Each structure stands twice: as C-alpha cells, then as structure tokens.
CSV table of N, CA and C in Angstrom, one decimal:
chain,number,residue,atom,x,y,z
M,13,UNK,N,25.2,-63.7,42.4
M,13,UNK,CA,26.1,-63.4,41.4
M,13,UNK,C,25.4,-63.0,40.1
M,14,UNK,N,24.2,-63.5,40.0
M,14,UNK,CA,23.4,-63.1,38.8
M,14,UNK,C,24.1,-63.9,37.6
M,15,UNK,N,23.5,-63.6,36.0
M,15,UNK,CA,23.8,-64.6,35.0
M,15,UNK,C,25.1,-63.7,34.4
M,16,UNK,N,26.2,-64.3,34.5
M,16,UNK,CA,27.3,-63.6,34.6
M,16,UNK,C,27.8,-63.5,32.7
M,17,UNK,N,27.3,-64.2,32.0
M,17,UNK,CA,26.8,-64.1,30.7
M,17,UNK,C,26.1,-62.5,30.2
M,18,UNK,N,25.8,-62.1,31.1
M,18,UNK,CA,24.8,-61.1,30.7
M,18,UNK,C,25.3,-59.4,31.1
M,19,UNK,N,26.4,-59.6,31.8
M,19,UNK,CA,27.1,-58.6,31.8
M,19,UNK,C,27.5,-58.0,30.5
M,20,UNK,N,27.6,-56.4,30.6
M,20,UNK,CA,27.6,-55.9,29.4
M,20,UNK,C,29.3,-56.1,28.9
M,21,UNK,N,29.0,-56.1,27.3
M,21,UNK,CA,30.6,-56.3,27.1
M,21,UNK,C,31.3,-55.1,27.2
M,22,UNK,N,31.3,-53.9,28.0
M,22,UNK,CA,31.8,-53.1,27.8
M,22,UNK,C,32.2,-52.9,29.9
M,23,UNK,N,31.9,-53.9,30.2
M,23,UNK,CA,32.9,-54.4,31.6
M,23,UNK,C,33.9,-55.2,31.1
M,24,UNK,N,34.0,-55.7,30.0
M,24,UNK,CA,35.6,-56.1,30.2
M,24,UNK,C,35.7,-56.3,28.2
M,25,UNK,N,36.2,-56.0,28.1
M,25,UNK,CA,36.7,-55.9,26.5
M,25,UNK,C,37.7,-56.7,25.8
M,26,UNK,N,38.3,-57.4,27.2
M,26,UNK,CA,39.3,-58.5,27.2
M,26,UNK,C,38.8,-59.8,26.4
M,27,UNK,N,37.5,-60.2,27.3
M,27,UNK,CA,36.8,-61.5,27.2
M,27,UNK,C,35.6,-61.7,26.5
M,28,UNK,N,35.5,-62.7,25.4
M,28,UNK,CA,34.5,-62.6,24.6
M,28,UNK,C,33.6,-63.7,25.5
M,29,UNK,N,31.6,-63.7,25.1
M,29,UNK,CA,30.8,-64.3,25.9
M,29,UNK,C,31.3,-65.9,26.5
M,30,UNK,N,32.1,-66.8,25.8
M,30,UNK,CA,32.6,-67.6,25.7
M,30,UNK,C,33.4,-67.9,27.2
M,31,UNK,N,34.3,-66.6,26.9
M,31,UNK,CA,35.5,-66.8,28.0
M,31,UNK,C,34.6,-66.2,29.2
M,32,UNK,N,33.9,-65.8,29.0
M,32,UNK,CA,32.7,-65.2,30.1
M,32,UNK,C,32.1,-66.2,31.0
M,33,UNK,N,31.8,-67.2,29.9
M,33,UNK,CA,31.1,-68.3,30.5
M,33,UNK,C,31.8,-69.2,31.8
M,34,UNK,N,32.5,-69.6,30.3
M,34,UNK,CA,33.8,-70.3,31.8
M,34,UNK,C,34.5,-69.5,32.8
M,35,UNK,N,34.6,-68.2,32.7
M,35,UNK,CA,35.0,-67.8,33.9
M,35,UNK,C,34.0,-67.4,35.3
M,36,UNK,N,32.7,-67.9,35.1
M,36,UNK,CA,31.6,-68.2,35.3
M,36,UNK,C,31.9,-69.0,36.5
M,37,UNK,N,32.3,-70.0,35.6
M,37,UNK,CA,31.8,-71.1,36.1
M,37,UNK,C,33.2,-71.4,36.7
M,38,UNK,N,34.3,-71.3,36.8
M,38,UNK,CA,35.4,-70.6,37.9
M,38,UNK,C,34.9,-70.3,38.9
M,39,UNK,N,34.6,-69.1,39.0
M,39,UNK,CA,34.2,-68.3,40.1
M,39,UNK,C,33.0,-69.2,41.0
M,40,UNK,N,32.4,-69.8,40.7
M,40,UNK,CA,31.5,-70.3,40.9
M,40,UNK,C,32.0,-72.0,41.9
M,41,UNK,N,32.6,-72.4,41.2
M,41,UNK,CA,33.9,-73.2,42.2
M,41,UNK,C,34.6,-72.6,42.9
M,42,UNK,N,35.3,-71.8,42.8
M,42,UNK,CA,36.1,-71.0,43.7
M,42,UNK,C,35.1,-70.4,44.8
M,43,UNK,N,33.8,-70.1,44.5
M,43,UNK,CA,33.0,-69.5,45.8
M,43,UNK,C,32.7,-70.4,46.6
M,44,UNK,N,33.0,-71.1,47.5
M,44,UNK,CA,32.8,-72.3,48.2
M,44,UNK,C,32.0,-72.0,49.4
M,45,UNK,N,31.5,-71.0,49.9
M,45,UNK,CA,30.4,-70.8,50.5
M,45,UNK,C,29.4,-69.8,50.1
M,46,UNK,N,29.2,-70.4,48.5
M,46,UNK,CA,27.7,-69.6,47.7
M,46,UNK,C,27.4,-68.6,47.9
M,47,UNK,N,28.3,-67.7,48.1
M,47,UNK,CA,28.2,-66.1,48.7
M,47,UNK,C,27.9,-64.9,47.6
M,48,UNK,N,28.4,-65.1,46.5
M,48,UNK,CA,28.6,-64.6,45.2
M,48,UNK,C,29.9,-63.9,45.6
M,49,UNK,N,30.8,-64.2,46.1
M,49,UNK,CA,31.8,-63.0,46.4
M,49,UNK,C,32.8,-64.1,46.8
M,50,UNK,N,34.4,-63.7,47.0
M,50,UNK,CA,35.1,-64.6,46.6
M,50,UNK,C,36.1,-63.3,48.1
M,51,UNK,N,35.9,-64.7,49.1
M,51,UNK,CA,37.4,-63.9,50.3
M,51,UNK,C,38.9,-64.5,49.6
M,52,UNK,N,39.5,-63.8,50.7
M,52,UNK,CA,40.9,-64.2,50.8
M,52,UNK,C,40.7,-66.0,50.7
M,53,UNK,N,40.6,-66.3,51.6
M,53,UNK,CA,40.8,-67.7,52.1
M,53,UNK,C,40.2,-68.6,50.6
M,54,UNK,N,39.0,-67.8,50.4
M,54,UNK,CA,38.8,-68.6,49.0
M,54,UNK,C,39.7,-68.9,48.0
M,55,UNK,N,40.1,-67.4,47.6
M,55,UNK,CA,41.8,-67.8,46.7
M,55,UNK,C,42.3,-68.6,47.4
M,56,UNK,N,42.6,-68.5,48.6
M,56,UNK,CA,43.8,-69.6,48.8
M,56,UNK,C,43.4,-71.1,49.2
M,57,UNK,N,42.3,-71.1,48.9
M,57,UNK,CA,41.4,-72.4,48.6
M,57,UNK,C,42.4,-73.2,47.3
M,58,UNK,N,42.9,-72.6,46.5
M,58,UNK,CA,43.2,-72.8,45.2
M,58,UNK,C,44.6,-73.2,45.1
M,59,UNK,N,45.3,-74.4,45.0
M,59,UNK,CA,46.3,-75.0,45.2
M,59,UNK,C,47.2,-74.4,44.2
M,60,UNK,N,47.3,-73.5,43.9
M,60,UNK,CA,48.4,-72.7,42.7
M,60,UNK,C,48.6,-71.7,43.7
M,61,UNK,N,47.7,-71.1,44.5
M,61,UNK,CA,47.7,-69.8,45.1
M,61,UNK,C,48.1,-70.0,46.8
M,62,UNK,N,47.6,-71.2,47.2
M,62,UNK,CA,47.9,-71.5,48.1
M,62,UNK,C,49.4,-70.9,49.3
M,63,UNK,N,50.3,-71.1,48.8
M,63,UNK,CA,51.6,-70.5,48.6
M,63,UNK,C,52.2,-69.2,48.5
M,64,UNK,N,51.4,-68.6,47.3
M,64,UNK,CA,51.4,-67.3,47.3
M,64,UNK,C,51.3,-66.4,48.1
M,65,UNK,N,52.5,-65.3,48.4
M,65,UNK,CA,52.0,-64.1,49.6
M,65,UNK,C,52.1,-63.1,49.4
M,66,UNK,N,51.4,-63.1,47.8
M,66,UNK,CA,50.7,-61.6,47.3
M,66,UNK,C,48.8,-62.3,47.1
M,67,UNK,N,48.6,-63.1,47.4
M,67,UNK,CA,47.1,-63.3,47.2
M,67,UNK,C,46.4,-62.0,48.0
M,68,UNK,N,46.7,-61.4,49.2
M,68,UNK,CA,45.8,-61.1,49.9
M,68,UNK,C,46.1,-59.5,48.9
M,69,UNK,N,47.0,-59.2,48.8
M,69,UNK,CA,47.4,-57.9,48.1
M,69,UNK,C,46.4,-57.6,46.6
M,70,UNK,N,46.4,-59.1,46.1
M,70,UNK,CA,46.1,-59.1,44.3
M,70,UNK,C,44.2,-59.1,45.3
M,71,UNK,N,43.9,-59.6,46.3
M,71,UNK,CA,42.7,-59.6,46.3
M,71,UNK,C,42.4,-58.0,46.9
M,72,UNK,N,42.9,-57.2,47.7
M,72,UNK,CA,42.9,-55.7,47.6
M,72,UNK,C,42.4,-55.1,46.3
M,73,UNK,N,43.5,-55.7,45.7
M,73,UNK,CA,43.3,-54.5,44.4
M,73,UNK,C,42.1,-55.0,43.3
M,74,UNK,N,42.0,-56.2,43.2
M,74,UNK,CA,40.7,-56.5,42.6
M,74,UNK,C,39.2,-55.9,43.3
M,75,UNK,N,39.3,-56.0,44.7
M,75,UNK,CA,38.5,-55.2,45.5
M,75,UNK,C,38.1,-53.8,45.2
M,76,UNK,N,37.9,-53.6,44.1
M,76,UNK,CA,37.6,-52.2,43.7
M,76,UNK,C,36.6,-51.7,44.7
M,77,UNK,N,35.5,-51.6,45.3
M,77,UNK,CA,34.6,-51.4,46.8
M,77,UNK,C,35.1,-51.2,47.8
M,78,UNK,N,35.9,-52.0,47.9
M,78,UNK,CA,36.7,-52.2,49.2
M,78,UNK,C,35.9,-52.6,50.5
M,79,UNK,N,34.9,-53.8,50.2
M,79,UNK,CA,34.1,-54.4,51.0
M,79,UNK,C,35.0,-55.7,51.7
M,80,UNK,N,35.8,-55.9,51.3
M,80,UNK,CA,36.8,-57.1,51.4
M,80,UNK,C,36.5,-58.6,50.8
M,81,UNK,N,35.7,-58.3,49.7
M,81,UNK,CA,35.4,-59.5,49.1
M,81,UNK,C,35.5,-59.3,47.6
M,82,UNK,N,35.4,-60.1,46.5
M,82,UNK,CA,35.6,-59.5,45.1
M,82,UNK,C,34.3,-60.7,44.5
M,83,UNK,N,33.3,-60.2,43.9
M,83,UNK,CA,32.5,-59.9,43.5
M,83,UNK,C,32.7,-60.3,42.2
M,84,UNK,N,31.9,-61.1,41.2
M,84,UNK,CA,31.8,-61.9,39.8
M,84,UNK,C,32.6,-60.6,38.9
M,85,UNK,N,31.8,-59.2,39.0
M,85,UNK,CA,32.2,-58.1,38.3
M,85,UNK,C,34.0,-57.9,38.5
M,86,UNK,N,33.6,-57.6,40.0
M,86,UNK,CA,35.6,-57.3,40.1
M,86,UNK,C,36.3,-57.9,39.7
M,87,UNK,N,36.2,-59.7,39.4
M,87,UNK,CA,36.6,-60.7,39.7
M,87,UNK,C,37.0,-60.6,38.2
M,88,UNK,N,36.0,-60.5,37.0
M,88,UNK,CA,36.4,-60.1,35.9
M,88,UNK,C,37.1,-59.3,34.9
M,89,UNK,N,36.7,-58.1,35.9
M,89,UNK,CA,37.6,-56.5,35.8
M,89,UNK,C,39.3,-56.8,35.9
M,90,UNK,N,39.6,-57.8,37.4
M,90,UNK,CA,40.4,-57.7,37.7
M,90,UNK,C,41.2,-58.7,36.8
M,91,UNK,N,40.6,-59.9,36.5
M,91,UNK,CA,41.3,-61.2,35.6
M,91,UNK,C,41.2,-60.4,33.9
M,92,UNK,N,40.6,-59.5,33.7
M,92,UNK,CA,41.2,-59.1,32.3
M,92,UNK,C,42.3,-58.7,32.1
M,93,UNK,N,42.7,-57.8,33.4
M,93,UNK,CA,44.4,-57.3,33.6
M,93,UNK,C,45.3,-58.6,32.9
M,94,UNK,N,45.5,-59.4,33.3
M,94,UNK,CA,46.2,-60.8,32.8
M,94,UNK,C,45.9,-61.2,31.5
M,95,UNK,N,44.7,-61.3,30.6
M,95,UNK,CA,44.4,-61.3,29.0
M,95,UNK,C,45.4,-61.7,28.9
M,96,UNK,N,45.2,-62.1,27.8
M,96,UNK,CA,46.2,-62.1,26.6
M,96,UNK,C,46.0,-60.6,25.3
M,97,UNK,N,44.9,-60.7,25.4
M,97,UNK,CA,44.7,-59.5,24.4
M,97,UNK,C,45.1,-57.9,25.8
M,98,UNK,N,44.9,-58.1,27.1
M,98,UNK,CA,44.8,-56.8,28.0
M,98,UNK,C,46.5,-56.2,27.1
M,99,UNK,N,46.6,-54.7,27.5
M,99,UNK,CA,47.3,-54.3,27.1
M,99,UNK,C,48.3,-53.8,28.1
M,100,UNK,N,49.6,-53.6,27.7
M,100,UNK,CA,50.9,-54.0,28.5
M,100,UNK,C,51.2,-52.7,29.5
M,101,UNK,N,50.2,-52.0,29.0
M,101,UNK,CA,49.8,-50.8,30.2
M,101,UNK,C,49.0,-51.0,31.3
M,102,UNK,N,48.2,-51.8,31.0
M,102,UNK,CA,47.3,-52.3,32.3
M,102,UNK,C,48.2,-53.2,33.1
M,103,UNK,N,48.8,-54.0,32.3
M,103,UNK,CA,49.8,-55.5,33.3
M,103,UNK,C,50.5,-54.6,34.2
M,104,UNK,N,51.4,-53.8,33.7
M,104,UNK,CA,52.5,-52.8,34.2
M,104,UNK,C,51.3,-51.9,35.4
M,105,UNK,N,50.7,-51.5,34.9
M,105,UNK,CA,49.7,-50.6,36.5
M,105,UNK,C,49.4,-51.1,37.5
M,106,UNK,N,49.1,-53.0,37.3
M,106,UNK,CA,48.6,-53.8,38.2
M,106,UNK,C,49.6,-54.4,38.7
M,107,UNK,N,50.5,-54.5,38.2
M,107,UNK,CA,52.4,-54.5,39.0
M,107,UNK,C,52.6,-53.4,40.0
M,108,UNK,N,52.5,-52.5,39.3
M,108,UNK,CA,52.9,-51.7,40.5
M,108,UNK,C,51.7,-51.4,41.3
M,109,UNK,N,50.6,-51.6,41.3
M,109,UNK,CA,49.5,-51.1,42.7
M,109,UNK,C,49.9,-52.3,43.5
M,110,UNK,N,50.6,-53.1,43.3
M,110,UNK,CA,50.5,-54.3,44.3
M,110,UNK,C,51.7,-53.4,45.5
M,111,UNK,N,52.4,-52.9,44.9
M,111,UNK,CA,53.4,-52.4,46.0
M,111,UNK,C,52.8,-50.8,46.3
M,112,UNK,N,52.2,-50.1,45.5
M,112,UNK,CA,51.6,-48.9,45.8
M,112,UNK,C,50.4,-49.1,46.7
M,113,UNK,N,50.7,-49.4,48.3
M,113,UNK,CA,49.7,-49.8,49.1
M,113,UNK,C,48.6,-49.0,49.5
M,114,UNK,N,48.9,-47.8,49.5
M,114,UNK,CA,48.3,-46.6,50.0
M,114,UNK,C,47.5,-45.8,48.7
M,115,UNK,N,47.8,-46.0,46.9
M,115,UNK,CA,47.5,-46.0,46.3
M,115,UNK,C,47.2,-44.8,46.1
M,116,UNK,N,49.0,-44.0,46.5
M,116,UNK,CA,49.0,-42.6,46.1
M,116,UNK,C,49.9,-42.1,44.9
M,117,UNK,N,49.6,-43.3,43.9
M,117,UNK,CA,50.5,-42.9,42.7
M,117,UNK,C,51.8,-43.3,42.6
M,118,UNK,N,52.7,-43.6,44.1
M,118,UNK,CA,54.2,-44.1,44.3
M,118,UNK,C,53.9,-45.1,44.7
M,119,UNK,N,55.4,-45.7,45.2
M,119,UNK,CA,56.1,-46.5,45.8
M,119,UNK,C,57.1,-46.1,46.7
M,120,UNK,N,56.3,-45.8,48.0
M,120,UNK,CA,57.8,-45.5,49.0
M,120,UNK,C,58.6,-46.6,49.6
M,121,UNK,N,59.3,-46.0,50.6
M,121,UNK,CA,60.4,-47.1,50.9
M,121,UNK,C,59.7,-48.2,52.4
M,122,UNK,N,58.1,-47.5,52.8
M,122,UNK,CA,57.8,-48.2,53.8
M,122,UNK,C,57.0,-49.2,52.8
M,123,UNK,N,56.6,-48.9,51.9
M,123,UNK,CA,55.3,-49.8,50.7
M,123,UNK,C,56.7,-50.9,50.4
M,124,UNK,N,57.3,-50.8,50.0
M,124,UNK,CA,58.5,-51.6,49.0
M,124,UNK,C,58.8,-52.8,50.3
M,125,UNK,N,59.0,-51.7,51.2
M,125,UNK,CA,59.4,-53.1,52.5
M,125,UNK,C,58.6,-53.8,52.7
M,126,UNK,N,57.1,-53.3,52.9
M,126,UNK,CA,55.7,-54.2,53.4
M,126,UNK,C,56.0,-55.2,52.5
M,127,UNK,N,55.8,-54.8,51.0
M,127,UNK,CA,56.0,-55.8,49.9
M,127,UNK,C,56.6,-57.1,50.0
M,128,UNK,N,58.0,-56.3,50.0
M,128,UNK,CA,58.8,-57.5,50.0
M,128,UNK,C,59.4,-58.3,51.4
M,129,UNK,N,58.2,-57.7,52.7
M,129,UNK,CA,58.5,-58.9,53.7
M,129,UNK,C,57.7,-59.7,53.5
M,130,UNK,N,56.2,-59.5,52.7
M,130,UNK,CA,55.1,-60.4,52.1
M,130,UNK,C,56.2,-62.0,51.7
M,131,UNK,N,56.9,-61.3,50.4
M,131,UNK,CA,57.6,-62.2,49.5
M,131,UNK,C,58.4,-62.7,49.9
M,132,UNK,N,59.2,-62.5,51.1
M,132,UNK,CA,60.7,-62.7,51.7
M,132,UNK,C,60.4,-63.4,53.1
M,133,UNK,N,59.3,-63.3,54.1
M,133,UNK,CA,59.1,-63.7,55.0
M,133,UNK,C,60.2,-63.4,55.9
M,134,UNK,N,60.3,-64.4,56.7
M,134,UNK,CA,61.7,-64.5,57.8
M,134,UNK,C,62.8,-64.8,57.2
M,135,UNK,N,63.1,-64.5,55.5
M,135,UNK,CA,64.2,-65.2,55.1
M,135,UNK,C,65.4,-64.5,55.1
M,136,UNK,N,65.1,-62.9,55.1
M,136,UNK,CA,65.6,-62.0,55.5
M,136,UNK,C,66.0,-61.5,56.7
M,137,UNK,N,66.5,-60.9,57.8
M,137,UNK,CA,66.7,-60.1,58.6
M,137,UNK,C,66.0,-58.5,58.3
M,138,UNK,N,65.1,-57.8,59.3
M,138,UNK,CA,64.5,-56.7,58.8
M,138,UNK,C,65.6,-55.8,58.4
M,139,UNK,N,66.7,-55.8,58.9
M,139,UNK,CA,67.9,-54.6,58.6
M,139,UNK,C,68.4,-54.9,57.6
M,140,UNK,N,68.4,-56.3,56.7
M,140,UNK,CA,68.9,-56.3,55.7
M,140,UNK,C,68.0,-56.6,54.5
M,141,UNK,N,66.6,-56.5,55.0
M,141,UNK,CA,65.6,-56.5,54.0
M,141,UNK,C,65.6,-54.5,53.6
M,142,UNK,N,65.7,-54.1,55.3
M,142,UNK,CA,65.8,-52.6,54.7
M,142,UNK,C,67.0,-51.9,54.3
M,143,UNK,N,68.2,-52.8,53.5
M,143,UNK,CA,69.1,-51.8,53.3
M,143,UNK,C,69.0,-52.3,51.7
M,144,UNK,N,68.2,-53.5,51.6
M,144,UNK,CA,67.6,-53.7,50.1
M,144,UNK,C,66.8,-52.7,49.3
M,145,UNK,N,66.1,-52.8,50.5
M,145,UNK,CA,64.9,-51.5,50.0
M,145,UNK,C,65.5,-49.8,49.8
M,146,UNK,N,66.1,-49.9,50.4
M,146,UNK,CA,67.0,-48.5,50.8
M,146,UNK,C,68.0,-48.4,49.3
M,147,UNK,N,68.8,-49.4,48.8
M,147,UNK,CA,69.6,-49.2,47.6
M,147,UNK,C,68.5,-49.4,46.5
M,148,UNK,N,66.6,-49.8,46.3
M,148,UNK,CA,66.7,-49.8,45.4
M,148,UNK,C,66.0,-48.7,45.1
M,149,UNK,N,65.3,-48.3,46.1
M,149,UNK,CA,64.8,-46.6,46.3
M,149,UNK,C,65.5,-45.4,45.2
M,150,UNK,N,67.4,-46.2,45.8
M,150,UNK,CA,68.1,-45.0,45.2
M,150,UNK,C,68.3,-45.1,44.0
M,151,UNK,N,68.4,-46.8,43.4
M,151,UNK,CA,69.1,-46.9,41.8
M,151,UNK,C,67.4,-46.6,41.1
M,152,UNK,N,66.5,-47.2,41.5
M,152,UNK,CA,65.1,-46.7,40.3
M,152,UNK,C,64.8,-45.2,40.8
M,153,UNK,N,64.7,-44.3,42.2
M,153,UNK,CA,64.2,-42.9,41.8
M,153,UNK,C,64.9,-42.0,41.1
M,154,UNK,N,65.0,-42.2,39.9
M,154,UNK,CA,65.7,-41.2,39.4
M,154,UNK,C,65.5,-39.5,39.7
M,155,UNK,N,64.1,-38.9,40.0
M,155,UNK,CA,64.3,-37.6,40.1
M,155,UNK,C,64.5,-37.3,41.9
M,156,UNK,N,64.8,-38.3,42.2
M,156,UNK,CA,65.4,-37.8,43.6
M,156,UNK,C,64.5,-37.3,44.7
M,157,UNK,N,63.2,-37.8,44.1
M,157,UNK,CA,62.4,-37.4,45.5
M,157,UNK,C,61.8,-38.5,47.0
M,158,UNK,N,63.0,-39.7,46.5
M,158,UNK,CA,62.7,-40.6,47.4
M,158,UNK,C,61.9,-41.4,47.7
M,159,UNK,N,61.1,-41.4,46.5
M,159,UNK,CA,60.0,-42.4,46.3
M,159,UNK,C,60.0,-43.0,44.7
M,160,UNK,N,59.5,-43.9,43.8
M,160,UNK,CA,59.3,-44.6,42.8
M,160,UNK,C,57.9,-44.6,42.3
M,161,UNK,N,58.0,-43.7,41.0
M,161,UNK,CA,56.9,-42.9,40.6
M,161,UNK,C,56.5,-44.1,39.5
M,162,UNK,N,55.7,-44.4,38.8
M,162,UNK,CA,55.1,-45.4,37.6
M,162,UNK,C,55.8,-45.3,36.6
M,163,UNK,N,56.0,-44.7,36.3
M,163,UNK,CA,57.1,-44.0,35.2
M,163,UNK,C,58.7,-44.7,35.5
M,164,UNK,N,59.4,-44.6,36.5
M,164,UNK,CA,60.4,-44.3,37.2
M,164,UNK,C,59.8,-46.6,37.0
M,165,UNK,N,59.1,-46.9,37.5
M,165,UNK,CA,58.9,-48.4,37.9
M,165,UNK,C,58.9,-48.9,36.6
M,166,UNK,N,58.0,-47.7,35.6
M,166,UNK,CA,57.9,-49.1,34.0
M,166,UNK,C,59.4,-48.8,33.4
M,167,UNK,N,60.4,-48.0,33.6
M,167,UNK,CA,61.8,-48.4,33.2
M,167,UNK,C,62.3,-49.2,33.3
M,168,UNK,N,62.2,-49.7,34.9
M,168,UNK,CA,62.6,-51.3,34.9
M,168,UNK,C,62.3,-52.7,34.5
M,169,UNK,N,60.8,-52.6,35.4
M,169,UNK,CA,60.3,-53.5,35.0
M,169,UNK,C,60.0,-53.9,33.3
M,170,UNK,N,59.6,-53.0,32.4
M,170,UNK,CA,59.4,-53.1,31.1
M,170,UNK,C,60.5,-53.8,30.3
M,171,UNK,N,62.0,-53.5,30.7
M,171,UNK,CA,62.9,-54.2,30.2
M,171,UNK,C,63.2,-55.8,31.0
M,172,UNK,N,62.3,-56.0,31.7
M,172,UNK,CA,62.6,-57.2,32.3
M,172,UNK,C,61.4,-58.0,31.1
M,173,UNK,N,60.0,-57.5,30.7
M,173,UNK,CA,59.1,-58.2,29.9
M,173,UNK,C,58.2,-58.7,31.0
M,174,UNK,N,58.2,-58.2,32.2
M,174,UNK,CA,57.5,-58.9,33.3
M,174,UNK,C,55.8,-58.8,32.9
M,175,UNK,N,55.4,-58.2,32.0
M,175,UNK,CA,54.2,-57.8,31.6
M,175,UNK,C,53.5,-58.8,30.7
M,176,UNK,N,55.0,-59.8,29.9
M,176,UNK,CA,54.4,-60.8,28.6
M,176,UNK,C,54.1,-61.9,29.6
M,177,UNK,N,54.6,-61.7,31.3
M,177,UNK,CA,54.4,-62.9,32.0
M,177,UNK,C,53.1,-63.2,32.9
M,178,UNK,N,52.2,-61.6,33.1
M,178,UNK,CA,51.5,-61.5,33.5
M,178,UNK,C,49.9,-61.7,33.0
M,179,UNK,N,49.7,-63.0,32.3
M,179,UNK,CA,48.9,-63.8,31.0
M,179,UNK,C,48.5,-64.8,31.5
M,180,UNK,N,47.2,-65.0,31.7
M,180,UNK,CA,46.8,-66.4,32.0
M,180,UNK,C,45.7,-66.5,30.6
M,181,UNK,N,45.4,-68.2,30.5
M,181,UNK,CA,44.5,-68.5,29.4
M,181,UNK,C,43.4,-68.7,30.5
M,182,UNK,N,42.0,-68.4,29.7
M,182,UNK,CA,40.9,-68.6,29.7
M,182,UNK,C,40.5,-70.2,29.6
C-alpha cells in the first residue's frame, strides 16, 4: 500500500493529511489479508456493510482498474465521493453509476432491474419487479428514448436531497 500519507494532495482534495492518516489506517483493518487491496468479501467483513446488496456494485465503481480489488488510491478516490466538503455533483454521478452498469452514460430498463433485484431480492416477483421498472422508465425518461439519461436521474433524485445523505465523517 505504501505510506498512504504521502500521496499527493491533488488525488483527493476532499481529505486533508489528517483525514488521510486515519483513513490509512481503516484500510489497513479492513485489509484482512495484508494484500494492500481491499475484495468484496473484505467490505463485507464490515458489520454496517455486511447486509448491504450494493457493496459489490459500490466496490465496481471504486475499482477504477478493474482488477477486482480497490487499492489504498481507489479506496480514497472513491470515499471522497461521500466528503463532506465532495461536491453534490460528484454524490449525484456516484448514484447514478451504481445503476449505470455498463457505464454508457444511461440507465436502461435491463440496468434498473439488475439494480433493484440487488435491493429487492425475492421480495418481489420478477414480473412485478419489471412492471416497476417499466412505469419508472416512463415517468423519469422524459425525452422519450427509453432510457434515463443523468440529467433526466438528477431531476429526481436532487429533489429528494439524496446527495446531503451521501456523507460519511472521517
């Protein structure tokens, strides 16, 4: 992992050397087989996350490499999104890549369903998980091309404030 202190401050602009330290030394518990890199199962090492069935998703997208592991740097990259100081454009971008699976700028109606069988498990029926997906396709795409553009996503979401909730402390 190297002296994670010593990363330049211009990998993350969020976190002053301080919050660097301790998130150091996070990572560094969370790595539980001294790898410098942090799996799936590691997160879910983590009794908050445990539960969670977007961990494997939020670890994708921190995966910037796409080696399948996330790395002290990514790990940083990716936990500035959340700041307090990060800006409510980045919260909102990292909202939506979690459902933009393919990470071609949308949200179609096959990404929205993967999504939310993640979140819904068997608590749904698939025909009535997809007639969810199917009415919300219709009320957020507004220009009618059958998919949910970023734009089209921060309409909604933005008025919900889902962005002031996407904040953890250091």
């Amino acid at each position: 992992m190297g002296n994670e202190a010593s990363y330049p401050a211009e990998m993350c602009s969020h976190f002053d050397q301080d919050e660097l330290r301790r998130l150091g030394k996070r990572f560094k518990k969370i790595d539980l087989d001294k790898s410098g890199a942090l799996s799936v199962e590691e997160f879910l090492s983590l009794p908050q996350l445990k539960q969670n069935p977007l961990v494997k998703r939020v670890v994708e997208i921190f995966d910037v490499d796409g080696d399948g592991v996330v790395d002290f740097r990514e790990f940083i990259m990716g936990a500035s999104q959340f700041s307090v100081k990060g800006a409510e454009e980045e919260k909102l971008r990292f909202a939506f890549r979690i459902y933009d699976i393919d990470n071609d700028g949308f949200i179609s109606n096959g990404e929205l369903f993967q999504v939310l069988k993640m979140m819904v498990g068997d608590n749904l029926k698939d025909w009535q998980l997809q007639q969810l997906v199917d009415k919300t396709i219709i009320v957020l795409d507004k220009d009618g091309d059958g998919r949910i553009s970023f734009e089209e996503f921060c309409n909604v979401v933005r008025g919900l404030e889902v962005h002031k909730k996407l904040v953890v402390m250091v």
